[in-house]
PDB file of C-alpha atoms and ligand atoms in Angstrom:
ATOM      1  CA  UNK A   1       0.007   0.002  -0.014  1.00  0.00           C
ATOM      2  CA  UNK A   2       2.385   2.800  -1.238  1.00  0.00           C
ATOM      3  CA  UNK A   3      -0.236   5.483  -0.009  1.00  0.00           C
ATOM      4  CA  UNK A   4       0.921   4.800   3.376  1.00  0.00           C
ATOM      5  CA  UNK A   5       4.448   6.310   2.626  1.00  0.00           C
ATOM      6  CA  UNK A   6       3.300   9.352   0.797  1.00  0.00           C
ATOM      7  CA  UNK A   7       4.483  12.698   2.523  1.00  0.00           C
ATOM      8  CA  UNK A   8       3.503  15.119  -0.072  1.00  0.00           C
ATOM      9  CA  UNK A   9       0.425  15.067  -2.456  1.00  0.00           C
ATOM     10  CA  UNK A  10      -1.078  17.368  -5.023  1.00  0.00           C
ATOM     11  CA  UNK A  11      -4.828  17.496  -5.397  1.00  0.00           C
ATOM     12  CA  UNK A  12      -6.208  18.389  -8.838  1.00  0.00           C
ATOM     13  CA  UNK A  13      -9.704  19.489  -9.266  1.00  0.00           C
ATOM     14  CA  UNK A  14     -11.313  18.174 -12.524  1.00  0.00           C
ATOM     15  CA  UNK A  15     -13.657  21.113 -12.721  1.00  0.00           C
ATOM     16  CA  UNK A  16     -10.582  23.529 -12.920  1.00  0.00           C
ATOM     17  CA  UNK A  17      -8.608  24.061 -15.832  1.00  0.00           C
ATOM     18  CA  UNK A  18      -4.871  23.346 -15.998  1.00  0.00           C
ATOM     19  CA  UNK A  19      -2.648  23.776 -19.000  1.00  0.00           C
ATOM     20  CA  UNK A  20      -0.592  20.782 -20.454  1.00  0.00           C
ATOM     21  CA  UNK A  21       2.560  22.589 -19.439  1.00  0.00           C
ATOM     22  CA  UNK A  22       1.442  23.226 -15.761  1.00  0.00           C
ATOM     23  CA  UNK A  23       0.128  19.728 -15.458  1.00  0.00           C
ATOM     24  CA  UNK A  24       3.733  18.532 -16.719  1.00  0.00           C
ATOM     25  CA  UNK A  25       5.160  20.671 -14.004  1.00  0.00           C
ATOM     26  CA  UNK A  26       3.016  19.216 -11.200  1.00  0.00           C
ATOM     27  CA  UNK A  27       3.319  15.534 -12.323  1.00  0.00           C
ATOM     28  CA  UNK A  28       7.267  15.796 -12.577  1.00  0.00           C
ATOM     29  CA  UNK A  29       7.458  17.877  -9.422  1.00  0.00           C
ATOM     30  CA  UNK A  30       8.571  14.942  -7.321  1.00  0.00           C
ATOM     31  CA  UNK A  31       5.303  14.613  -5.614  1.00  0.00           C
ATOM     32  CA  UNK A  32       4.298  11.393  -4.244  1.00  0.00           C
ATOM     33  CA  UNK A  33       0.939  11.073  -6.105  1.00  0.00           C
ATOM     34  CA  UNK A  34      -1.942  12.939  -7.500  1.00  0.00           C
ATOM     35  CA  UNK A  35      -5.552  13.037  -6.048  1.00  0.00           C
ATOM     36  CA  UNK A  36      -7.983  13.963  -8.474  1.00  0.00           C
ATOM     37  CA  UNK A  37     -11.039  15.411  -6.408  1.00  0.00           C
ATOM     38  CA  UNK A  38     -13.367  18.402  -5.962  1.00  0.00           C
ATOM     39  CA  UNK A  39     -16.634  19.192  -4.641  1.00  0.00           C
ATOM     40  CA  UNK A  40     -18.515  20.982  -7.335  1.00  0.00           C
ATOM     41  CA  UNK A  41     -19.117  20.423 -11.044  1.00  0.00           C
ATOM     42  CA  UNK A  42     -17.357  16.983 -11.023  1.00  0.00           C
ATOM     43  CA  UNK A  43     -18.442  14.994 -13.964  1.00  0.00           C
ATOM     44  CA  UNK A  44     -17.349  11.675 -15.638  1.00  0.00           C
ATOM     45  CA  UNK A  45     -16.128  13.453 -18.645  1.00  0.00           C
ATOM     46  CA  UNK A  46     -13.892  15.708 -16.674  1.00  0.00           C
ATOM     47  CA  UNK A  47     -12.553  13.058 -14.448  1.00  0.00           C
ATOM     48  CA  UNK A  48     -11.750  10.815 -17.366  1.00  0.00           C
ATOM     49  CA  UNK A  49     -10.074  13.779 -19.300  1.00  0.00           C
ATOM     50  CA  UNK A  50      -7.688  14.578 -16.342  1.00  0.00           C
ATOM     51  CA  UNK A  51      -7.209  10.800 -15.665  1.00  0.00           C
ATOM     52  CA  UNK A  52      -5.796  10.491 -19.245  1.00  0.00           C
ATOM     53  CA  UNK A  53      -3.565  13.450 -19.167  1.00  0.00           C
ATOM     54  CA  UNK A  54      -2.171  12.566 -15.918  1.00  0.00           C
ATOM     55  CA  UNK A  55      -1.583   8.975 -16.895  1.00  0.00           C
ATOM     56  CA  UNK A  56       1.290  10.217 -19.300  1.00  0.00           C
ATOM     57  CA  UNK A  57       3.565  10.511 -16.168  1.00  0.00           C
ATOM     58  CA  UNK A  58       4.637   7.769 -13.771  1.00  0.00           C
ATOM     59  CA  UNK A  59       3.074   8.406 -10.534  1.00  0.00           C
ATOM     60  CA  UNK A  60       0.039   7.093  -8.722  1.00  0.00           C
ATOM     61  CA  UNK A  61      -3.278   8.639  -9.332  1.00  0.00           C
ATOM     62  CA  UNK A  62      -6.131   8.511  -6.868  1.00  0.00           C
ATOM     63  CA  UNK A  63      -9.799   9.419  -7.403  1.00  0.00           C
ATOM     64  CA  UNK A  64     -11.264  10.950  -4.486  1.00  0.00           C
ATOM     65  CA  UNK A  65     -14.897  10.103  -4.966  1.00  0.00           C
ATOM     66  CA  UNK A  66     -17.337  13.168  -4.915  1.00  0.00           C
ATOM     67  CA  UNK A  67     -20.241  11.418  -6.612  1.00  0.00           C
ATOM     68  CA  UNK A  68     -21.186   8.111  -8.019  1.00  0.00           C
ATOM     69  CA  UNK A  69     -21.764   9.468 -11.431  1.00  0.00           C
ATOM     70  CA  UNK A  70     -18.116  10.381 -11.775  1.00  0.00           C
ATOM     71  CA  UNK A  71     -16.374   7.086 -10.806  1.00  0.00           C
ATOM     72  CA  UNK A  72     -14.334   5.746 -13.649  1.00  0.00           C
ATOM     73  CA  UNK A  73     -12.049   2.597 -13.639  1.00  0.00           C
ATOM     74  CA  UNK A  74      -8.211   3.324 -14.387  1.00  0.00           C
ATOM     75  CA  UNK A  75      -7.174   4.842 -11.169  1.00  0.00           C
ATOM     76  CA  UNK A  76      -4.603   3.167  -8.673  1.00  0.00           C
ATOM     77  CA  UNK A  77      -6.744   3.922  -5.555  1.00  0.00           C
ATOM     78  CA  UNK A  78     -10.200   5.330  -4.813  1.00  0.00           C
ATOM     79  CA  UNK A  79     -10.312   7.358  -1.704  1.00  0.00           C
ATOM     80  CA  UNK A  80     -13.801   7.425  -0.269  1.00  0.00           C
ATOM     81  CA  UNK A  81     -14.488  10.058   2.262  1.00  0.00           C
ATOM     82  CA  UNK A  82     -16.767   9.500   5.153  1.00  0.00           C
ATOM     83  CA  UNK A  83     -17.319  12.716   6.913  1.00  0.00           C
ATOM     84  CA  UNK A  84     -17.094  11.967  10.642  1.00  0.00           C
ATOM     85  CA  UNK A  85     -18.218  15.415  11.962  1.00  0.00           C
ATOM     86  CA  UNK A  86     -21.138  15.632   9.618  1.00  0.00           C
ATOM     87  CA  UNK A  87     -24.435  15.874  11.209  1.00  0.00           C
ATOM     88  CA  UNK A  88     -26.152  14.173   8.133  1.00  0.00           C
ATOM     89  CA  UNK A  89     -25.567  10.493   7.880  1.00  0.00           C
ATOM     90  CA  UNK A  90     -25.803  10.771   4.078  1.00  0.00           C
ATOM     91  CA  UNK A  91     -22.240  11.831   4.068  1.00  0.00           C
ATOM     92  CA  UNK A  92     -21.075   9.356   6.641  1.00  0.00           C
ATOM     93  CA  UNK A  93     -22.551   6.098   5.308  1.00  0.00           C
ATOM     94  CA  UNK A  94     -25.919   6.526   3.193  1.00  0.00           C
ATOM     95  CA  UNK A  95     -24.245   7.401  -0.039  1.00  0.00           C
ATOM     96  CA  UNK A  96     -21.726   4.692   0.526  1.00  0.00           C
ATOM     97  CA  UNK A  97     -24.705   2.011   1.074  1.00  0.00           C
ATOM     98  CA  UNK A  98     -26.180   3.062  -2.148  1.00  0.00           C
ATOM     99  CA  UNK A  99     -22.969   2.643  -4.063  1.00  0.00           C
ATOM    100  CA  UNK A 100     -22.494  -0.663  -2.312  1.00  0.00           C
ATOM    101  CA  UNK A 101     -25.980  -1.974  -3.268  1.00  0.00           C
ATOM    102  CA  UNK A 102     -25.696  -0.899  -6.868  1.00  0.00           C
ATOM    103  CA  UNK A 103     -21.972  -2.084  -7.301  1.00  0.00           C
ATOM    104  CA  UNK A 104     -21.047  -4.415  -4.411  1.00  0.00           C
ATOM    105  CA  UNK A 105     -20.693  -7.413  -6.287  1.00  0.00           C
ATOM    106  CA  UNK A 106     -18.061  -5.927  -8.574  1.00  0.00           C
ATOM    107  CA  UNK A 107     -16.191  -3.807  -6.091  1.00  0.00           C
ATOM    108  CA  UNK A 108     -12.371  -4.592  -5.749  1.00  0.00           C
ATOM    109  CA  UNK A 109     -12.140  -3.662  -2.186  1.00  0.00           C
ATOM    110  CA  UNK A 110      -8.325  -3.553  -2.187  1.00  0.00           C
ATOM    111  CA  UNK A 111      -8.512  -0.493  -4.430  1.00  0.00           C
ATOM    112  CA  UNK A 112     -11.069   1.366  -2.118  1.00  0.00           C
ATOM    113  CA  UNK A 113      -9.587   3.279   0.722  1.00  0.00           C
ATOM    114  CA  UNK A 114     -11.943   4.908   3.255  1.00  0.00           C
ATOM    115  CA  UNK A 115     -11.028   8.457   4.663  1.00  0.00           C
ATOM    116  CA  UNK A 116     -12.225   9.693   7.968  1.00  0.00           C
ATOM    117  CA  UNK A 117     -12.743  13.401   7.246  1.00  0.00           C
ATOM    118  CA  UNK A 118     -12.769  15.948   9.800  1.00  0.00           C
ATOM    119  CA  UNK A 119     -13.661  19.217   8.188  1.00  0.00           C
ATOM    120  CA  UNK A 120     -12.689  22.279  10.191  1.00  0.00           C
ATOM    121  CA  UNK A 121     -13.065  25.202   7.992  1.00  0.00           C
ATOM    122  CA  UNK A 122     -16.749  26.274   8.435  1.00  0.00           C
ATOM    123  CA  UNK A 123     -16.735  28.268   5.071  1.00  0.00           C
ATOM    124  CA  UNK A 124     -15.437  25.527   2.738  1.00  0.00           C
ATOM    125  CA  UNK A 125     -17.674  24.039   0.312  1.00  0.00           C
ATOM    126  CA  UNK A 126     -17.257  20.570   1.614  1.00  0.00           C
ATOM    127  CA  UNK A 127     -18.294  21.710   4.962  1.00  0.00           C
ATOM    128  CA  UNK A 128     -21.419  23.560   3.795  1.00  0.00           C
ATOM    129  CA  UNK A 129     -22.477  20.619   1.646  1.00  0.00           C
ATOM    130  CA  UNK A 130     -21.818  18.092   4.198  1.00  0.00           C
ATOM    131  CA  UNK A 131     -23.494  19.989   7.161  1.00  0.00           C
ATOM    132  CA  UNK A 132     -20.130  19.502   9.039  1.00  0.00           C
ATOM    133  CA  UNK A 133     -19.954  20.538  12.527  1.00  0.00           C
ATOM    134  CA  UNK A 134     -16.745  22.453  12.459  1.00  0.00           C
ATOM    135  CA  UNK A 135     -16.797  23.966  15.718  1.00  0.00           C
ATOM    136  CA  UNK A 136     -14.523  21.370  17.438  1.00  0.00           C
ATOM    137  CA  UNK A 137     -12.295  21.728  20.318  1.00  0.00           C
ATOM    138  CA  UNK A 138      -8.946  20.091  20.395  1.00  0.00           C
ATOM    139  CA  UNK A 139     -10.458  17.409  22.618  1.00  0.00           C
ATOM    140  CA  UNK A 140     -13.233  17.016  19.973  1.00  0.00           C
ATOM    141  CA  UNK A 141     -10.616  16.489  17.147  1.00  0.00           C
ATOM    142  CA  UNK A 142      -8.752  14.022  19.413  1.00  0.00           C
ATOM    143  CA  UNK A 143     -11.876  12.103  19.830  1.00  0.00           C
ATOM    144  CA  UNK A 144     -12.645  12.137  16.175  1.00  0.00           C
ATOM    145  CA  UNK A 145      -9.136  10.725  15.481  1.00  0.00           C
ATOM    146  CA  UNK A 146      -9.653   7.892  18.125  1.00  0.00           C
ATOM    147  CA  UNK A 147     -12.879   7.148  16.605  1.00  0.00           C
ATOM    148  CA  UNK A 148     -11.288   6.926  13.002  1.00  0.00           C
ATOM    149  CA  UNK A 149      -8.515   4.598  14.294  1.00  0.00           C
ATOM    150  CA  UNK A 150      -9.903   2.622  17.181  1.00  0.00           C
ATOM    151  CA  UNK A 151     -13.520   2.402  16.180  1.00  0.00           C
ATOM    152  CA  UNK A 152     -13.970   2.530  12.654  1.00  0.00           C
ATOM    153  CA  UNK A 153     -10.371   1.146  12.064  1.00  0.00           C
ATOM    154  CA  UNK A 154      -9.983   3.488   9.020  1.00  0.00           C
ATOM    155  CA  UNK A 155      -6.571   3.677   7.156  1.00  0.00           C
ATOM    156  CA  UNK A 156      -6.647   7.440   6.848  1.00  0.00           C
ATOM    157  CA  UNK A 157      -7.856  10.239   9.005  1.00  0.00           C
ATOM    158  CA  UNK A 158      -8.008  13.556   6.957  1.00  0.00           C
ATOM    159  CA  UNK A 159      -7.917  17.070   8.748  1.00  0.00           C
ATOM    160  CA  UNK A 160      -9.549  19.238   6.093  1.00  0.00           C
ATOM    161  CA  UNK A 161      -9.137  23.104   6.212  1.00  0.00           C
ATOM    162  CA  UNK A 162      -9.705  23.485   2.527  1.00  0.00           C
ATOM    163  CA  UNK A 163      -9.036  27.124   1.366  1.00  0.00           C
ATOM    164  CA  UNK A 164      -7.461  28.384   4.770  1.00  0.00           C
ATOM    165  CA  UNK A 165      -4.356  27.544   6.641  1.00  0.00           C
ATOM    166  CA  UNK A 166      -5.330  25.514   9.709  1.00  0.00           C
ATOM    167  CA  UNK A 167      -4.361  25.305  13.297  1.00  0.00           C
ATOM    168  CA  UNK A 168      -1.175  23.227  13.562  1.00  0.00           C
ATOM    169  CA  UNK A 169      -2.128  22.387  17.258  1.00  0.00           C
ATOM    170  CA  UNK A 170      -5.139  20.596  15.980  1.00  0.00           C
ATOM    171  CA  UNK A 171      -3.013  18.622  13.645  1.00  0.00           C
ATOM    172  CA  UNK A 172      -0.475  17.869  16.374  1.00  0.00           C
ATOM    173  CA  UNK A 173      -3.139  16.689  18.869  1.00  0.00           C
ATOM    174  CA  UNK A 174      -4.608  14.292  16.308  1.00  0.00           C
ATOM    175  CA  UNK A 175      -1.209  12.961  15.398  1.00  0.00           C
ATOM    176  CA  UNK A 176      -0.412  12.356  19.123  1.00  0.00           C
ATOM    177  CA  UNK A 177      -3.256   9.892  19.430  1.00  0.00           C
ATOM    178  CA  UNK A 178      -2.852   7.943  16.039  1.00  0.00           C
ATOM    179  CA  UNK A 179      -0.705   5.075  15.661  1.00  0.00           C
ATOM    180  CA  UNK A 180      -1.876   2.985  12.743  1.00  0.00           C
ATOM    181  CA  UNK A 181      -4.070   5.385  10.974  1.00  0.00           C
ATOM    182  CA  UNK A 182      -2.301   7.708   8.590  1.00  0.00           C
ATOM    183  CA  UNK A 183      -2.918  11.362   9.219  1.00  0.00           C
ATOM    184  CA  UNK A 184      -3.591  13.529   6.013  1.00  0.00           C
ATOM    185  CA  UNK A 185      -3.592  17.414   6.301  1.00  0.00           C
ATOM    186  CA  UNK A 186      -4.977  19.653   3.639  1.00  0.00           C
ATOM    187  CA  UNK A 187      -5.916  23.432   3.612  1.00  0.00           C
ATOM    188  CA  UNK A 188      -4.463  26.534   2.629  1.00  0.00           C
ATOM    189  CA  UNK A 189      -0.734  25.758   2.357  1.00  0.00           C
ATOM    190  CA  UNK A 190       0.813  28.298   0.102  1.00  0.00           C
ATOM    191  CA  UNK A 191       4.441  28.426   1.475  1.00  0.00           C
ATOM    192  CA  UNK A 192       7.462  26.323   2.133  1.00  0.00           C
ATOM    193  CA  UNK A 193       7.187  27.199   5.823  1.00  0.00           C
ATOM    194  CA  UNK A 194       3.542  26.141   5.944  1.00  0.00           C
ATOM    195  CA  UNK A 195       4.328  22.958   4.205  1.00  0.00           C
ATOM    196  CA  UNK A 196       7.081  22.253   6.622  1.00  0.00           C
ATOM    197  CA  UNK A 197       5.078  23.112   9.543  1.00  0.00           C
ATOM    198  CA  UNK A 198       2.110  20.891   8.806  1.00  0.00           C
ATOM    199  CA  UNK A 199       4.320  18.120   7.732  1.00  0.00           C
ATOM    200  CA  UNK A 200       5.987  18.130  11.143  1.00  0.00           C
ATOM    201  CA  UNK A 201       2.654  16.693  12.416  1.00  0.00           C
ATOM    202  CA  UNK A 202       0.683  15.272   9.321  1.00  0.00           C
ATOM    203  CA  UNK A 203       2.117  12.112   7.801  1.00  0.00           C
ATOM    204  CA  UNK A 204       0.928  13.440   4.303  1.00  0.00           C
ATOM    205  CA  UNK A 205       0.117  17.208   3.437  1.00  0.00           C
ATOM    206  CA  UNK A 206      -2.151  17.904   0.515  1.00  0.00           C
ATOM    207  CA  UNK A 207      -2.119  21.020  -1.697  1.00  0.00           C
ATOM    208  CA  UNK A 208      -4.862  21.856  -3.857  1.00  0.00           C
ATOM    209  CA  UNK A 209      -5.880  25.535  -4.596  1.00  0.00           C
ATOM    210  CA  UNK A 210      -2.397  27.027  -4.498  1.00  0.00           C
ATOM    211  CA  UNK A 211      -1.434  25.178  -7.653  1.00  0.00           C
ATOM    212  CA  UNK A 212      -3.937  27.092  -9.544  1.00  0.00           C
ATOM    213  CA  UNK A 213      -3.101  30.471  -7.872  1.00  0.00           C
ATOM    214  CA  UNK A 214       0.563  30.384  -7.887  1.00  0.00           C
ATOM    215  CA  UNK A 215       1.921  27.244  -9.329  1.00  0.00           C
ATOM    216  CA  UNK A 216       5.641  27.884  -9.051  1.00  0.00           C
ATOM    217  CA  UNK A 217       5.293  28.703  -5.359  1.00  0.00           C
ATOM    218  CA  UNK A 218       3.181  25.609  -4.713  1.00  0.00           C
ATOM    219  CA  UNK A 219       5.838  23.501  -6.477  1.00  0.00           C
ATOM    220  CA  UNK A 220       8.483  24.696  -4.053  1.00  0.00           C
ATOM    221  CA  UNK A 221       6.566  22.674  -1.170  1.00  0.00           C
ATOM    222  CA  UNK A 222       7.594  19.406  -2.585  1.00  0.00           C
ATOM    223  CA  UNK A 223      11.212  19.544  -1.996  1.00  0.00           C
ATOM    224  CA  UNK A 224      10.477  21.513   1.467  1.00  0.00           C
ATOM    225  CA  UNK A 225       8.727  18.427   2.713  1.00  0.00           C
ATOM    226  CA  UNK A 226      10.537  15.532   0.913  1.00  0.00           C
ATOM    227  CA  UNK A 227      14.176  16.619   1.427  1.00  0.00           C
ATOM    228  CA  UNK A 228      13.673  16.890   5.109  1.00  0.00           C
ATOM    229  CA  UNK A 229      13.770  14.212   7.807  1.00  0.00           C
ATOM    230  CA  UNK A 230      11.155  15.123  10.467  1.00  0.00           C
TER     231      UNK A 230
HETATM  232  C1  LIG B 301      -8.757  20.217  -0.386  1.00  0.00           C
HETATM  233  O1  LIG B 301      -7.365  19.471   1.460  1.00  0.00           O
HETATM  234  C2  LIG B 301      -7.179  19.960   0.132  1.00  0.00           C
HETATM  235  O2  LIG B 301      -9.437  19.101  -0.210  1.00  0.00           O
HETATM  236  C3  LIG B 301      -6.291  21.164  -0.057  1.00  0.00           C
HETATM  237  O3  LIG B 301      -6.654  22.166   0.322  1.00  0.00           O
HETATM  238  O4  LIG B 301      -7.112  23.576  -1.770  1.00  0.00           O
HETATM  239  O5  LIG B 301      -6.860  24.718   0.388  1.00  0.00           O
HETATM  240  O6  LIG B 301      -4.650  23.530  -0.553  1.00  0.00           O
HETATM  241  P1  LIG B 301      -6.249  23.736  -0.379  1.00  0.00           P
END
């Protein structure tokens, strides 16, 4: 399971445009993998288009599933979010049950990696769409991390601040109680310093928006994280 070794990942949104040249830079940056995922406007056509373009390069590609309609074969892994701090069971397990009912007989369970999401930016799309309870204390985040690891036995716990740089203490607190479950952090990383800071606590950092805002700066986060022993 090579995703257990990833330190740095770029997340590409199928609904956002990226030129071939910029995609080349992203895929040849030395990052460990590409996650294809987004919240809005993700269609099968856009997912397939991005998959085919990323497949020109030799690095793992993951589809982070946003809706059942846009699932396509051909990815190395499928990350399946379950939003642990959602107040609506639809985002915790209902959509999952629908998909399992429809496709359970054909699913390759080894490719499907459940991610326990804990969304902490109340203004991000994902928080709004999933009715996430983002007003969590450090103790709450610790409880969610423990729920992910010890109760649900999830391989990944994902602290999501999408769009803003999060509180490193929250990430550190979660890391402290995780032993088996891998800790992903994503949200608002724009600088080398931020990448290093979050990578001190998180096993894997995820960078999305900044690729589209300032590609050259975003690319610098790869070496910042991968060249250091933490
Ligand atoms: C989004 O966690 C990722 O799902 C990355 O966040 O887009 O803010 O970098 P940013």
